[in-house]
Amino acid sequence: MGSRNALRRALVGAVVVAAAMTAALGGSSAASAHDSLVSSTPAEGESVSSLSEVTLDFSANLLGYDGGNIVIVIGPEGRHYESECVVLAGPTLTLPVALGAPGGYTVEWRAVSSDGHPVSGEIPFTYTGESVSAGADASPCASAQGAAPAETPVAAPSTSGGMSGLTVGLLVGGGAVVLVGVLVVVILSRRPREEQESSDTE
Protein backbone atom coordinates (compact mmCIF):
# COMPACT_ATOMS: atom_id res chain seq x y z
CA MET A 1 0.00 0.00 0.00
CA GLY A 2 2.84 2.40 0.85
CA SER A 3 4.56 1.93 -2.50
CA ARG A 4 1.28 2.46 -4.31
CA ASN A 5 0.69 5.74 -2.50
CA ALA A 6 4.24 6.82 -3.26
CA LEU A 7 3.72 6.18 -6.95
CA ARG A 8 0.47 8.11 -6.91
CA ARG A 9 2.21 11.05 -5.27
CA ALA A 10 4.93 10.89 -7.91
CA LEU A 11 2.29 10.89 -10.65
CA VAL A 12 0.55 13.95 -9.20
CA GLY A 13 3.89 15.72 -8.89
CA ALA A 14 4.76 14.97 -12.53
CA VAL A 15 1.41 16.34 -13.70
CA VAL A 16 1.96 19.55 -11.72
CA VAL A 17 5.50 19.96 -13.11
CA ALA A 18 4.32 19.38 -16.69
CA ALA A 19 1.57 21.95 -16.35
CA ALA A 20 3.92 24.51 -14.78
CA MET A 21 6.59 24.05 -17.46
CA THR A 22 4.07 24.39 -20.29
CA ALA A 23 2.54 27.53 -18.76
CA ALA A 24 5.92 29.13 -18.08
CA LEU A 25 7.29 28.44 -21.55
CA GLY A 26 4.08 29.60 -23.19
CA GLY A 27 4.23 32.83 -21.21
CA SER A 28 7.84 33.50 -22.08
CA SER A 29 7.06 32.91 -25.75
CA ALA A 30 4.26 35.48 -25.66
CA ALA A 31 6.50 37.95 -23.84
CA SER A 32 9.20 37.64 -26.51
CA ALA A 33 7.04 39.12 -29.26
CA HIS A 34 8.87 41.86 -31.16
CA ASP A 35 7.94 45.51 -30.62
CA SER A 36 5.91 47.16 -33.37
CA LEU A 37 5.65 50.65 -34.83
CA VAL A 38 2.57 52.32 -33.33
CA SER A 39 2.60 55.68 -35.12
CA SER A 40 4.84 57.96 -37.14
CA THR A 41 5.21 61.54 -38.30
CA PRO A 42 4.74 61.70 -41.20
CA ALA A 43 2.26 58.83 -41.41
CA GLU A 44 2.41 56.32 -44.24
CA GLY A 45 1.08 57.87 -47.45
CA GLU A 46 0.67 61.31 -45.86
CA SER A 47 1.23 64.53 -47.80
CA VAL A 48 3.06 67.25 -45.86
CA SER A 49 3.95 70.84 -46.77
CA SER A 50 6.61 71.21 -44.04
CA LEU A 51 8.69 68.76 -42.04
CA SER A 52 11.63 69.43 -39.73
CA GLU A 53 11.83 66.02 -38.04
CA VAL A 54 10.62 62.46 -38.40
CA THR A 55 9.31 60.68 -35.30
CA LEU A 56 8.63 56.96 -34.88
CA ASP A 57 6.74 55.71 -31.82
CA PHE A 58 6.98 52.03 -30.86
CA SER A 59 4.99 49.74 -28.57
CA ALA A 60 7.82 49.47 -25.98
CA ASN A 61 11.15 51.04 -25.07
CA LEU A 62 13.77 50.20 -27.66
CA LEU A 63 17.28 49.06 -26.82
CA GLY A 64 19.92 51.74 -27.34
CA TYR A 65 22.64 49.75 -29.05
CA ASP A 66 25.21 51.89 -30.83
CA GLY A 67 24.30 51.90 -34.49
CA GLY A 68 21.39 49.54 -33.93
CA ASN A 69 18.63 52.11 -34.35
CA ILE A 70 18.74 53.65 -37.81
CA VAL A 71 16.40 56.08 -39.56
CA ILE A 72 17.11 57.67 -42.94
CA VAL A 73 15.02 59.71 -45.39
CA ILE A 74 15.48 59.08 -49.10
CA GLY A 75 14.06 61.58 -51.57
CA PRO A 76 14.03 62.19 -55.31
CA GLU A 77 17.06 60.84 -57.16
CA GLY A 78 17.96 58.69 -54.15
CA ARG A 79 19.52 61.46 -52.09
CA HIS A 80 19.63 61.61 -48.27
CA TYR A 81 17.84 64.34 -46.30
CA GLU A 82 18.86 63.65 -42.68
CA SER A 83 20.31 66.77 -41.10
CA GLU A 84 21.50 64.95 -37.95
CA CYS A 85 21.64 61.42 -36.55
CA VAL A 86 18.60 59.72 -35.05
CA VAL A 87 17.95 60.16 -31.30
CA LEU A 88 16.41 57.47 -29.07
CA ALA A 89 14.19 58.37 -26.10
CA GLY A 90 12.37 55.36 -24.64
CA PRO A 91 9.97 54.06 -27.31
CA THR A 92 10.52 57.03 -29.66
CA LEU A 93 13.06 57.62 -32.42
CA THR A 94 13.47 61.21 -33.64
CA LEU A 95 15.36 62.24 -36.78
CA PRO A 96 15.95 65.91 -37.75
CA VAL A 97 15.53 66.38 -41.51
CA ALA A 98 15.84 69.11 -44.14
CA LEU A 99 13.87 68.15 -47.24
CA GLY A 100 14.53 69.15 -50.81
CA ALA A 101 12.36 69.44 -53.90
CA PRO A 102 8.69 68.45 -53.73
CA GLY A 103 8.03 64.83 -54.55
CA GLY A 104 7.98 61.34 -53.12
CA TYR A 105 10.11 60.54 -50.08
CA THR A 106 10.62 57.39 -48.02
CA VAL A 107 11.53 56.96 -44.36
CA GLU A 108 13.55 53.76 -43.98
CA TRP A 109 14.04 52.55 -40.41
CA ARG A 110 15.53 49.74 -38.40
CA ALA A 111 15.16 49.50 -34.61
CA VAL A 112 16.34 47.15 -31.87
CA SER A 113 13.23 45.71 -30.21
CA SER A 114 13.08 45.40 -26.41
CA ASP A 115 13.55 41.63 -26.82
CA GLY A 116 16.88 42.24 -28.60
CA HIS A 117 15.69 41.44 -32.14
CA PRO A 118 15.77 43.95 -35.01
CA VAL A 119 12.55 45.18 -36.62
CA SER A 120 12.41 47.31 -39.75
CA GLY A 121 10.14 48.97 -42.28
CA GLU A 122 9.51 51.80 -44.72
CA ILE A 123 7.14 54.79 -44.64
CA PRO A 124 6.48 56.49 -47.98
CA PHE A 125 5.14 60.05 -47.95
CA THR A 126 4.83 63.08 -50.23
CA TYR A 127 6.44 66.47 -49.67
CA THR A 128 4.74 69.50 -51.22
CA GLY A 129 6.67 72.34 -49.59
CA GLU A 130 9.62 74.44 -50.65
CA SER A 131 13.13 73.04 -50.90
CA VAL A 132 15.32 73.74 -47.88
CA SER A 133 18.18 71.35 -48.72
CA ALA A 134 19.97 69.98 -51.74
CA GLY A 135 20.31 66.62 -50.01
CA ALA A 136 23.43 64.48 -49.83
CA ASP A 137 24.80 61.41 -51.51
CA ALA A 138 25.24 59.67 -48.16
CA SER A 139 23.88 59.83 -44.64
CA PRO A 140 25.68 62.12 -42.14
CA CYS A 141 25.77 59.12 -39.79
CA ALA A 142 28.35 56.48 -40.64
CA SER A 143 26.26 53.62 -39.23
CA ALA A 144 23.23 54.59 -41.32
CA GLN A 145 25.37 54.97 -44.43
CA GLY A 146 26.76 51.47 -44.05
CA ALA A 147 23.51 49.79 -43.07
CA ALA A 148 21.03 51.46 -45.39
CA PRO A 149 22.51 53.01 -48.57
CA ALA A 150 20.11 54.87 -50.83
CA GLU A 151 19.87 52.13 -53.43
CA THR A 152 19.21 49.34 -50.91
CA PRO A 153 16.07 49.30 -48.73
CA VAL A 154 16.45 48.34 -45.11
CA ALA A 155 16.22 44.55 -45.01
CA ALA A 156 13.54 42.88 -42.93
CA PRO A 157 14.87 40.77 -40.05
CA SER A 158 15.41 37.11 -40.77
CA THR A 159 13.03 34.64 -39.17
CA SER A 160 15.08 31.53 -39.90
CA GLY A 161 17.88 29.87 -38.03
CA GLY A 162 16.25 28.39 -34.94
CA MET A 163 13.12 27.22 -33.21
CA SER A 164 10.71 29.73 -31.74
CA GLY A 165 9.96 29.86 -28.02
CA LEU A 166 6.54 28.37 -28.71
CA THR A 167 8.07 25.39 -30.52
CA VAL A 168 10.52 24.74 -27.68
CA GLY A 169 7.70 25.03 -25.17
CA LEU A 170 5.57 22.52 -27.01
CA LEU A 171 8.46 20.07 -27.25
CA VAL A 172 9.31 20.31 -23.56
CA GLY A 173 5.65 20.16 -22.57
CA GLY A 174 5.17 17.13 -24.80
CA GLY A 175 8.14 15.42 -23.15
CA ALA A 176 6.61 16.02 -19.74
CA VAL A 177 3.31 14.52 -20.91
CA VAL A 178 5.16 11.44 -22.16
CA LEU A 179 6.81 11.11 -18.75
CA VAL A 180 3.40 11.22 -17.06
CA GLY A 181 2.17 8.52 -19.44
CA VAL A 182 5.09 6.27 -18.55
CA LEU A 183 4.33 6.68 -14.84
CA VAL A 184 0.68 5.79 -15.46
CA VAL A 185 1.71 2.60 -17.27
CA VAL A 186 4.06 1.68 -14.41
CA ILE A 187 1.33 2.18 -11.82
CA LEU A 188 -1.24 0.18 -13.77
CA SER A 189 1.17 -2.66 -14.41
CA ARG A 190 2.28 -2.89 -10.77
CA ARG A 191 -1.18 -2.84 -9.22
CA PRO A 192 -2.32 -6.29 -10.52
CA ARG A 193 1.09 -7.70 -9.53
CA GLU A 194 0.82 -6.31 -6.01
CA GLU A 195 -2.75 -7.53 -5.66
CA GLN A 196 -1.73 -10.99 -6.85
CA GLU A 197 1.16 -11.12 -4.39
CA SER A 198 -1.17 -9.98 -1.62
CA SER A 199 -3.70 -12.73 -2.42
CA ASP A 200 -0.95 -15.36 -2.57
CA THR A 201 0.26 -14.47 0.91
CA GLU A 202 -3.27 -14.80 2.27
Coordinates of C-alpha atoms in Angstrom, one line a residue:
M1 CA 0.0 0.0 0.0
G2 CA 2.8 2.4 0.9
S3 CA 4.6 1.9 -2.5
R4 CA 1.3 2.5 -4.3
N5 CA 0.7 5.7 -2.5
A6 CA 4.2 6.8 -3.3
L7 CA 3.7 6.2 -7.0
R8 CA 0.5 8.1 -6.9
R9 CA 2.2 11.1 -5.3
A10 CA 4.9 10.9 -7.9
L11 CA 2.3 10.9 -10.6
V12 CA 0.5 13.9 -9.2
G13 CA 3.9 15.7 -8.9
A14 CA 4.8 15.0 -12.5
V15 CA 1.4 16.3 -13.7
V16 CA 2.0 19.6 -11.7
V17 CA 5.5 20.0 -13.1
A18 CA 4.3 19.4 -16.7
A19 CA 1.6 22.0 -16.3
A20 CA 3.9 24.5 -14.8
M21 CA 6.6 24.0 -17.5
T22 CA 4.1 24.4 -20.3
A23 CA 2.5 27.5 -18.8
A24 CA 5.9 29.1 -18.1
L25 CA 7.3 28.4 -21.5
G26 CA 4.1 29.6 -23.2
G27 CA 4.2 32.8 -21.2
S28 CA 7.8 33.5 -22.1
S29 CA 7.1 32.9 -25.8
A30 CA 4.3 35.5 -25.7
A31 CA 6.5 37.9 -23.8
S32 CA 9.2 37.6 -26.5
A33 CA 7.0 39.1 -29.3
H34 CA 8.9 41.9 -31.2
D35 CA 7.9 45.5 -30.6
S36 CA 5.9 47.2 -33.4
L37 CA 5.7 50.6 -34.8
V38 CA 2.6 52.3 -33.3
S39 CA 2.6 55.7 -35.1
S40 CA 4.8 58.0 -37.1
T41 CA 5.2 61.5 -38.3
P42 CA 4.7 61.7 -41.2
A43 CA 2.3 58.8 -41.4
E44 CA 2.4 56.3 -44.2
G45 CA 1.1 57.9 -47.4
E46 CA 0.7 61.3 -45.9
S47 CA 1.2 64.5 -47.8
V48 CA 3.1 67.3 -45.9
S49 CA 4.0 70.8 -46.8
S50 CA 6.6 71.2 -44.0
L51 CA 8.7 68.8 -42.0
S52 CA 11.6 69.4 -39.7
E53 CA 11.8 66.0 -38.0
V54 CA 10.6 62.5 -38.4
T55 CA 9.3 60.7 -35.3
L56 CA 8.6 57.0 -34.9
D57 CA 6.7 55.7 -31.8
F58 CA 7.0 52.0 -30.9
S59 CA 5.0 49.7 -28.6
A60 CA 7.8 49.5 -26.0
N61 CA 11.2 51.0 -25.1
L62 CA 13.8 50.2 -27.7
L63 CA 17.3 49.1 -26.8
G64 CA 19.9 51.7 -27.3
Y65 CA 22.6 49.7 -29.0
D66 CA 25.2 51.9 -30.8
G67 CA 24.3 51.9 -34.5
G68 CA 21.4 49.5 -33.9
N69 CA 18.6 52.1 -34.4
I70 CA 18.7 53.6 -37.8
V71 CA 16.4 56.1 -39.6
I72 CA 17.1 57.7 -42.9
V73 CA 15.0 59.7 -45.4
I74 CA 15.5 59.1 -49.1
G75 CA 14.1 61.6 -51.6
P76 CA 14.0 62.2 -55.3
E77 CA 17.1 60.8 -57.2
G78 CA 18.0 58.7 -54.1
R79 CA 19.5 61.5 -52.1
H80 CA 19.6 61.6 -48.3
Y81 CA 17.8 64.3 -46.3
E82 CA 18.9 63.7 -42.7
S83 CA 20.3 66.8 -41.1
E84 CA 21.5 64.9 -37.9
C85 CA 21.6 61.4 -36.5
V86 CA 18.6 59.7 -35.0
V87 CA 17.9 60.2 -31.3
L88 CA 16.4 57.5 -29.1
A89 CA 14.2 58.4 -26.1
G90 CA 12.4 55.4 -24.6
P91 CA 10.0 54.1 -27.3
T92 CA 10.5 57.0 -29.7
L93 CA 13.1 57.6 -32.4
T94 CA 13.5 61.2 -33.6
L95 CA 15.4 62.2 -36.8
P96 CA 16.0 65.9 -37.8
V97 CA 15.5 66.4 -41.5
A98 CA 15.8 69.1 -44.1
L99 CA 13.9 68.1 -47.2
G100 CA 14.5 69.2 -50.8
A101 CA 12.4 69.4 -53.9
P102 CA 8.7 68.4 -53.7
G103 CA 8.0 64.8 -54.6
G104 CA 8.0 61.3 -53.1
Y105 CA 10.1 60.5 -50.1
T106 CA 10.6 57.4 -48.0
V107 CA 11.5 57.0 -44.4
E108 CA 13.6 53.8 -44.0
W109 CA 14.0 52.5 -40.4
R110 CA 15.5 49.7 -38.4
A111 CA 15.2 49.5 -34.6
V112 CA 16.3 47.1 -31.9
S113 CA 13.2 45.7 -30.2
S114 CA 13.1 45.4 -26.4
D115 CA 13.6 41.6 -26.8
G116 CA 16.9 42.2 -28.6
H117 CA 15.7 41.4 -32.1
P118 CA 15.8 44.0 -35.0
V119 CA 12.6 45.2 -36.6
S120 CA 12.4 47.3 -39.8
G121 CA 10.1 49.0 -42.3
E122 CA 9.5 51.8 -44.7
I123 CA 7.1 54.8 -44.6
P124 CA 6.5 56.5 -48.0
F125 CA 5.1 60.1 -47.9
T126 CA 4.8 63.1 -50.2
Y127 CA 6.4 66.5 -49.7
T128 CA 4.7 69.5 -51.2
G129 CA 6.7 72.3 -49.6
E130 CA 9.6 74.4 -50.6
S131 CA 13.1 73.0 -50.9
V132 CA 15.3 73.7 -47.9
S133 CA 18.2 71.4 -48.7
A134 CA 20.0 70.0 -51.7
G135 CA 20.3 66.6 -50.0
A136 CA 23.4 64.5 -49.8
D137 CA 24.8 61.4 -51.5
A138 CA 25.2 59.7 -48.2
S139 CA 23.9 59.8 -44.6
P140 CA 25.7 62.1 -42.1
C141 CA 25.8 59.1 -39.8
A142 CA 28.4 56.5 -40.6
S143 CA 26.3 53.6 -39.2
A144 CA 23.2 54.6 -41.3
Q145 CA 25.4 55.0 -44.4
G146 CA 26.8 51.5 -44.1
A147 CA 23.5 49.8 -43.1
A148 CA 21.0 51.5 -45.4
P149 CA 22.5 53.0 -48.6
A150 CA 20.1 54.9 -50.8
E151 CA 19.9 52.1 -53.4
T152 CA 19.2 49.3 -50.9
P153 CA 16.1 49.3 -48.7
V154 CA 16.5 48.3 -45.1
A155 CA 16.2 44.6 -45.0
A156 CA 13.5 42.9 -42.9
P157 CA 14.9 40.8 -40.1
S158 CA 15.4 37.1 -40.8
T159 CA 13.0 34.6 -39.2
S160 CA 15.1 31.5 -39.9
G161 CA 17.9 29.9 -38.0
G162 CA 16.2 28.4 -34.9
M163 CA 13.1 27.2 -33.2
S164 CA 10.7 29.7 -31.7
G165 CA 10.0 29.9 -28.0
L166 CA 6.5 28.4 -28.7
T167 CA 8.1 25.4 -30.5
V168 CA 10.5 24.7 -27.7
G169 CA 7.7 25.0 -25.2
L170 CA 5.6 22.5 -27.0
L171 CA 8.5 20.1 -27.2
V172 CA 9.3 20.3 -23.6
G173 CA 5.7 20.2 -22.6
G174 CA 5.2 17.1 -24.8
G175 CA 8.1 15.4 -23.2
A176 CA 6.6 16.0 -19.7
V177 CA 3.3 14.5 -20.9
V178 CA 5.2 11.4 -22.2
L179 CA 6.8 11.1 -18.7
V180 CA 3.4 11.2 -17.1
G181 CA 2.2 8.5 -19.4
V182 CA 5.1 6.3 -18.5
L183 CA 4.3 6.7 -14.8
V184 CA 0.7 5.8 -15.5
V185 CA 1.7 2.6 -17.3
V186 CA 4.1 1.7 -14.4
I187 CA 1.3 2.2 -11.8
L188 CA -1.2 0.2 -13.8
S189 CA 1.2 -2.7 -14.4
R190 CA 2.3 -2.9 -10.8
R191 CA -1.2 -2.8 -9.2
P192 CA -2.3 -6.3 -10.5
R193 CA 1.1 -7.7 -9.5
E194 CA 0.8 -6.3 -6.0
E195 CA -2.8 -7.5 -5.7
Q196 CA -1.7 -11.0 -6.8
E197 CA 1.2 -11.1 -4.4
S198 CA -1.2 -10.0 -1.6
S199 CA -3.7 -12.7 -2.4
D200 CA -0.9 -15.4 -2.6
T201 CA 0.3 -14.5 0.9
E202 CA -3.3 -14.8 2.3

